[in-house]
Amino acid sequence: MDVLEEAILEQFRTAVGERFVLSSPEERLVYDCDGCVLLKAIPQAIVLPKTTEEVSAVVKICHTHNIPFVARGAGTGLSGGALATEGGIIIALNRMDAIIEIDPVSRTATVEVGVVNAWLNREARPYGLFYAPDPSSQSACTLGGNIAENAGGIHCLKYGVTVDHILGLELVLPDGDVLWVGSQTRRIDGLNFLGTIVGSEGTFGIVTRAVVQLLPIPVHIHTMLLAFDDTAAACRCISAIIQRGIIPAALEFMDAFTVNAVNQAFSVGFPDSAEAVLLIELDDKTSLGLETSLEELLSVVAPFKPSQTQHAKTEEERVQLWKARKGAVAAYGRYLPAFYLHDCVIPRRHLATVLAQIIAIGQRHDVLIGNVFHAGDGNLHPNILFDPDNQAMMTRVLKAGEEILDACLTVGGVLSGEHGIGIEKSAYMSRLFTPEDLARMAGLKRLFDPKNLANPEKILPHRSSCGENNTATSISHPLFTQHGAWI
Amino acid sequence: MLQQSLGASLTTSGGKKNHYTLQPHTLESLQNCVSFCHNNHLPLQVGDLPLSSLYFSEKPRLILDVSSFNAVHHFPVDDLLITVDTGMTALELQKECEAQNLQYPLWFPDNWTQMDILLSDQPSLETGFLGYPRDTVTATEWLSPDGGISHYGGEVVKNVSGYDLNKCILGSHYQLGLITRATLKLAVPPEAEHHYWLEISSLEEGYGYYQSLSHADKSEGTTPFSLKRCELLFRNSHSSPGTNGLFFTLSDSLDSLEVQAKRLPGDVLKLSKASARKWMNTLMKQSSPIRRGENPLSKTHELTMTLEVCLPPLKVFKWLHSIVNRPEIKPFGLQWRMAAGLIYFHLSCLEDLSSFPFWFEQKEALYKHWGGTLRMIQAPDSQGQLMSELNQAPHPLTRQLMQQWVKTIDPHQIFTG
């Protein structure tokens, strides 16, 4: 895609300042992909506003000239949601990085969306508060990105995902108008647009500020590792824990392949012979409460005969366990340089069946798959490893990915639990939704964005906004099938 | 002829002139009824939520009775989920759950339907601890005003696949159509629940007691109070609606509740299950638009008006102090759902409706300066229109967009009149 006309670039420069409009080929190349490296698209320019007013001014220029725009935070998204696939500009919000207020009485923070997730936690800690959603990329990802994707994380089993913690937000509509939804409470006034805007991947406009809920930091925490010789037993154990009504702060699964990868990468000494490892964290506001929960948990776990139980006795040991979990995906780099990460969610009762199918799919297509996922939520993360320079492998990887999605949908699963649909899974939407469902979604998109300028072609399959439906039976998105350079 | 073509039974309704009740028995006949009204631009009242001007109107209309839609469709007990038709009442739902030793986490009066509860996103007495009804829904089947059916979500507890239209329709007060089926999250019931009542003489006293209950765990080695409900009731004169006291529930294992009971002050009265249930019924019916005719305050205080304010819980006390002496709201009865930051003002407005402008001002002030919300829950029949206006979203552009969305979905305004 060519660079924009000079006259339009000049308007952007007037709006945000000369330094904050990037248009050279080298500068544009930096923004050609996000965390989903399968997909690439070079934007026509990048604009970096500092304030809501500047975002509004930039969007108004886009509206006048029919230029598509894509909001972007840290670019850590995993579904190609921050790509300018239809040309146009990227509006990078990294300069909007102020924590405007932390109100310990309301237990809220008002933030600009370029604030990095971990920064907010650092600032809230002195008040004894924390922001609960904790994606693995929390040291880099921005709150704006978290809001766009309705991000989750390890501890969202107990505390909920992003939408459960956003109380209000400011949205710049695709015509440049600015609106506000929500309050500092969880009560909703009028229709719950707030809950729909969160997770809409920047397709309704650009969120510029948010009021987020903070929670008291749990004082008493216990983290443990359970190793199993049998994957199915580990899965049944997960169901039994939930069925007993115990809600751990985190309940994570790692398969044997992942355990070996993290052992090699971080020397954490996870049981090498285990077929599956569960990482479980309990927290409570009192030591008595924690002891009671732990006792109950251990009684539930016992019949599943874990081969090893390891309790974190110190904060350092706990940090080490989570470091290994959060770094698991990076550890796959020891095998192959890139990964294609899926994010489907399935009913928990089907975990054992679907995991077995995923293993079989990997063997059938001769690809390496590592499974490390949020087991308590049923949120799978099969990582299919690949070498981007090996075209034959790429074909097998895509086919395996498609079969994994189908296996999940067959048992009543959904396409994504926390990474969003983006461009990567938009072609699959018609497998999950009927034309009527998609038409209703398209109607909502039209309400906010009648000119289809805000992050176009994301979420909805092509042409669904016109009432048509993509009935593809294989990955049919042009990014996957045309222009080898995209992959 | 109408009955035959719609596949639904038709009866005159409650002696009201020109009001007829349609009772469809299948989803198809329900769709027929809605489509019929859509095609003929006929107003259709569903459920019992007086939050649109239609409810108060004397215009001829059809009333849809969904009580036949009360089946359980799927009950994956292992996943603590249940999928039900939303004509199912709260009692029917709890019975289904109890048979599997589970419970729906929020308690509602027996005869309230899931449709009314979900479409009003009605806070329960447990909301401060366990969330709103919308937090318990993982999937819905949505019948739109043109008779079309769509589905969102699944039997999964986490989902970002496409736009979350569940969020949009939950709490939409029938403006976008009906939820005909829903998948709900369930919970394992606690071993026991104990209910208590404490007489109080001032707001300060009640607030102080709540603080001591909720912060008692600060001293290490002490069993925390496992609060599940805590409602403060206060009235500023004998002629005001309501009473003075604190109703609260502790839920935990029997052993733990015994330990906790020993730490409660001596003048706390332990309530029997039946007595607590009466309280819960009263507290819910006074603080909800659902089944307005059953509100005990309407019976004892004719033309009672109820307003709901929601604030960050720790700001409530300060806000209350800024308002309780205002002449516009005297005399009042107050119901404070403490952990949720919800306050219900019950006003015996009688013929005096002069406080309406005051509440419009308060809504603005709450929105701008306190980060709170305000809505009217109950109002005299004559004030339906004003109530609808007060309950709009405060930001003008947001309000406009919402109205546009409602108009797109229901162009003939069959649900909103």
PDB file of N, CA, C and O in Angstrom, chain B residues 281-301 304-306 335 346 377-378:
ATOM      1  N   ASN B 281     -37.922 -11.387  50.617  1.00  0.00           N
ATOM      2  CA  ASN B 281     -38.994 -11.068  49.672  1.00  0.00           C
ATOM      3  C   ASN B 281     -39.325  -9.585  49.715  1.00  0.00           C
ATOM      4  O   ASN B 281     -39.436  -8.925  48.684  1.00  0.00           O
ATOM      5  N   THR B 282     -39.487  -9.092  50.937  1.00  0.00           N
ATOM      6  CA  THR B 282     -39.851  -7.681  51.096  1.00  0.00           C
ATOM      7  C   THR B 282     -38.762  -6.776  50.528  1.00  0.00           C
ATOM      8  O   THR B 282     -39.039  -5.848  49.764  1.00  0.00           O
ATOM      9  N   LEU B 283     -37.518  -7.067  50.887  1.00  0.00           N
ATOM     10  CA  LEU B 283     -36.420  -6.207  50.455  1.00  0.00           C
ATOM     11  C   LEU B 283     -36.285  -6.190  48.938  1.00  0.00           C
ATOM     12  O   LEU B 283     -36.014  -5.154  48.328  1.00  0.00           O
ATOM     13  N   MET B 284     -36.469  -7.342  48.323  1.00  0.00           N
ATOM     14  CA  MET B 284     -36.353  -7.402  46.863  1.00  0.00           C
ATOM     15  C   MET B 284     -37.527  -6.705  46.186  1.00  0.00           C
ATOM     16  O   MET B 284     -37.354  -5.971  45.222  1.00  0.00           O
ATOM     17  N   LYS B 285     -38.723  -6.955  46.690  1.00  0.00           N
ATOM     18  CA  LYS B 285     -39.905  -6.387  46.016  1.00  0.00           C
ATOM     19  C   LYS B 285     -39.970  -4.876  46.171  1.00  0.00           C
ATOM     20  O   LYS B 285     -40.539  -4.176  45.340  1.00  0.00           O
ATOM     21  N   GLN B 286     -39.375  -4.359  47.245  1.00  0.00           N
ATOM     22  CA  GLN B 286     -39.347  -2.904  47.436  1.00  0.00           C
ATOM     23  C   GLN B 286     -38.311  -2.230  46.543  1.00  0.00           C
ATOM     24  O   GLN B 286     -38.351  -1.033  46.343  1.00  0.00           O
ATOM     25  N   SER B 287     -37.360  -3.008  46.074  1.00  0.00           N
ATOM     26  CA  SER B 287     -36.237  -2.375  45.381  1.00  0.00           C
ATOM     27  C   SER B 287     -36.150  -2.794  43.923  1.00  0.00           C
ATOM     28  O   SER B 287     -35.079  -2.757  43.331  1.00  0.00           O
ATOM     29  N   SER B 288     -37.272  -3.193  43.362  1.00  0.00           N
ATOM     30  CA  SER B 288     -37.234  -3.660  41.981  1.00  0.00           C
ATOM     31  C   SER B 288     -38.459  -3.179  41.223  1.00  0.00           C
ATOM     32  O   SER B 288     -39.527  -3.016  41.801  1.00  0.00           O
ATOM     33  N   PRO B 289     -38.297  -2.983  39.920  1.00  0.00           N
ATOM     34  CA  PRO B 289     -39.486  -2.656  39.120  1.00  0.00           C
ATOM     35  C   PRO B 289     -40.306  -3.900  38.779  1.00  0.00           C
ATOM     36  O   PRO B 289     -41.422  -3.783  38.286  1.00  0.00           O
ATOM     37  N   ILE B 290     -39.752  -5.075  39.031  1.00  0.00           N
ATOM     38  CA  ILE B 290     -40.458  -6.299  38.633  1.00  0.00           C
ATOM     39  C   ILE B 290     -41.693  -6.502  39.514  1.00  0.00           C
ATOM     40  O   ILE B 290     -41.628  -6.362  40.725  1.00  0.00           O
ATOM     41  N   ARG B 291     -42.789  -6.827  38.875  1.00  0.00           N
ATOM     42  CA  ARG B 291     -44.065  -7.077  39.561  1.00  0.00           C
ATOM     43  C   ARG B 291     -44.390  -5.966  40.567  1.00  0.00           C
ATOM     44  O   ARG B 291     -44.520  -6.170  41.763  1.00  0.00           O
ATOM     45  N   ARG B 292     -44.517  -4.813  39.989  1.00  0.00           N
ATOM     46  CA  ARG B 292     -44.748  -3.591  40.754  1.00  0.00           C
ATOM     47  C   ARG B 292     -45.938  -3.706  41.706  1.00  0.00           C
ATOM     48  O   ARG B 292     -45.916  -3.183  42.818  1.00  0.00           O
ATOM     49  N   GLY B 293     -46.948  -4.431  41.246  1.00  0.00           N
ATOM     50  CA  GLY B 293     -48.163  -4.555  42.062  1.00  0.00           C
ATOM     51  C   GLY B 293     -47.921  -5.280  43.374  1.00  0.00           C
ATOM     52  O   GLY B 293     -48.736  -5.189  44.296  1.00  0.00           O
ATOM     53  N   GLU B 294     -46.817  -6.020  43.472  1.00  0.00           N
ATOM     54  CA  GLU B 294     -46.563  -6.797  44.687  1.00  0.00           C
ATOM     55  C   GLU B 294     -45.652  -6.071  45.671  1.00  0.00           C
ATOM     56  O   GLU B 294     -45.275  -6.625  46.699  1.00  0.00           O
ATOM     57  N   ASN B 295     -45.269  -4.849  45.355  1.00  0.00           N
ATOM     58  CA  ASN B 295     -44.405  -4.082  46.262  1.00  0.00           C
ATOM     59  C   ASN B 295     -45.153  -3.777  47.555  1.00  0.00           C
ATOM     60  O   ASN B 295     -46.186  -3.106  47.542  1.00  0.00           O
ATOM     61  N   PRO B 296     -44.652  -4.266  48.692  1.00  0.00           N
ATOM     62  CA  PRO B 296     -45.377  -4.037  49.949  1.00  0.00           C
ATOM     63  C   PRO B 296     -45.562  -2.550  50.247  1.00  0.00           C
ATOM     64  O   PRO B 296     -46.552  -2.159  50.857  1.00  0.00           O
ATOM     65  N   LEU B 297     -44.625  -1.717  49.798  1.00  0.00           N
ATOM     66  CA  LEU B 297     -44.750  -0.284  50.078  1.00  0.00           C
ATOM     67  C   LEU B 297     -45.899   0.357  49.311  1.00  0.00           C
ATOM     68  O   LEU B 297     -46.494   1.324  49.770  1.00  0.00           O
ATOM     69  N   SER B 298     -46.209  -0.179  48.111  1.00  0.00           N
ATOM     70  CA  SER B 298     -47.335   0.393  47.362  1.00  0.00           C
ATOM     71  C   SER B 298     -48.622   0.166  48.111  1.00  0.00           C
ATOM     72  O   SER B 298     -49.570   0.928  47.992  1.00  0.00           O
ATOM     73  N   LYS B 299     -48.649  -0.934  48.880  1.00  0.00           N
ATOM     74  CA  LYS B 299     -49.885  -1.232  49.602  1.00  0.00           C
ATOM     75  C   LYS B 299     -50.028  -0.344  50.830  1.00  0.00           C
ATOM     76  O   LYS B 299     -51.098   0.170  51.120  1.00  0.00           O
ATOM     77  N   THR B 300     -48.922  -0.138  51.533  1.00  0.00           N
ATOM     78  CA  THR B 300     -49.021   0.639  52.765  1.00  0.00           C
ATOM     79  C   THR B 300     -48.856   2.140  52.523  1.00  0.00           C
ATOM     80  O   THR B 300     -49.340   2.952  53.277  1.00  0.00           O
ATOM     81  N   HIS B 301     -48.134   2.500  51.494  1.00  0.00           N
ATOM     82  CA  HIS B 301     -47.912   3.913  51.176  1.00  0.00           C
ATOM     83  C   HIS B 301     -48.297   4.129  49.720  1.00  0.00           C
ATOM     84  O   HIS B 301     -47.461   3.971  48.825  1.00  0.00           O
ATOM     85  N   THR B 304     -46.067   5.292  46.195  1.00  0.00           N
ATOM     86  CA  THR B 304     -44.659   5.376  46.581  1.00  0.00           C
ATOM     87  C   THR B 304     -43.779   5.492  45.338  1.00  0.00           C
ATOM     88  O   THR B 304     -44.055   4.889  44.312  1.00  0.00           O
ATOM     89  N   MET B 305     -42.751   6.277  45.484  1.00  0.00           N
ATOM     90  CA  MET B 305     -41.788   6.442  44.389  1.00  0.00           C
ATOM     91  C   MET B 305     -40.464   5.881  44.905  1.00  0.00           C
ATOM     92  O   MET B 305     -40.070   6.161  46.037  1.00  0.00           O
ATOM     93  N   THR B 306     -39.797   5.072  44.123  1.00  0.00           N
ATOM     94  CA  THR B 306     -38.516   4.517  44.562  1.00  0.00           C
ATOM     95  C   THR B 306     -37.420   4.874  43.564  1.00  0.00           C
ATOM     96  O   THR B 306     -37.602   4.700  42.356  1.00  0.00           O
ATOM     97  N   GLN B 335     -33.068   2.097  51.828  1.00  0.00           N
ATOM     98  CA  GLN B 335     -32.625   0.704  51.814  1.00  0.00           C
ATOM     99  C   GLN B 335     -31.237   0.720  51.184  1.00  0.00           C
ATOM    100  O   GLN B 335     -31.090   1.136  50.046  1.00  0.00           O
ATOM    101  N   HIS B 346     -37.153   5.329  49.193  1.00  0.00           N
ATOM    102  CA  HIS B 346     -38.598   5.157  49.059  1.00  0.00           C
ATOM    103  C   HIS B 346     -39.249   6.440  49.540  1.00  0.00           C
ATOM    104  O   HIS B 346     -39.060   6.852  50.692  1.00  0.00           O
ATOM    105  N   ILE B 377     -37.077   3.492  39.987  1.00  0.00           N
ATOM    106  CA  ILE B 377     -37.506   2.095  39.973  1.00  0.00           C
ATOM    107  C   ILE B 377     -39.025   1.997  39.947  1.00  0.00           C
ATOM    108  O   ILE B 377     -39.607   1.167  39.265  1.00  0.00           O
ATOM    109  N   GLN B 378     -39.663   2.846  40.735  1.00  0.00           N
ATOM    110  CA  GLN B 378     -41.121   2.840  40.772  1.00  0.00           C
ATOM    111  C   GLN B 378     -41.600   4.289  40.800  1.00  0.00           C
ATOM    112  O   GLN B 378     -40.968   5.144  41.433  1.00  0.00           O
TER     113      GLN B 378
END
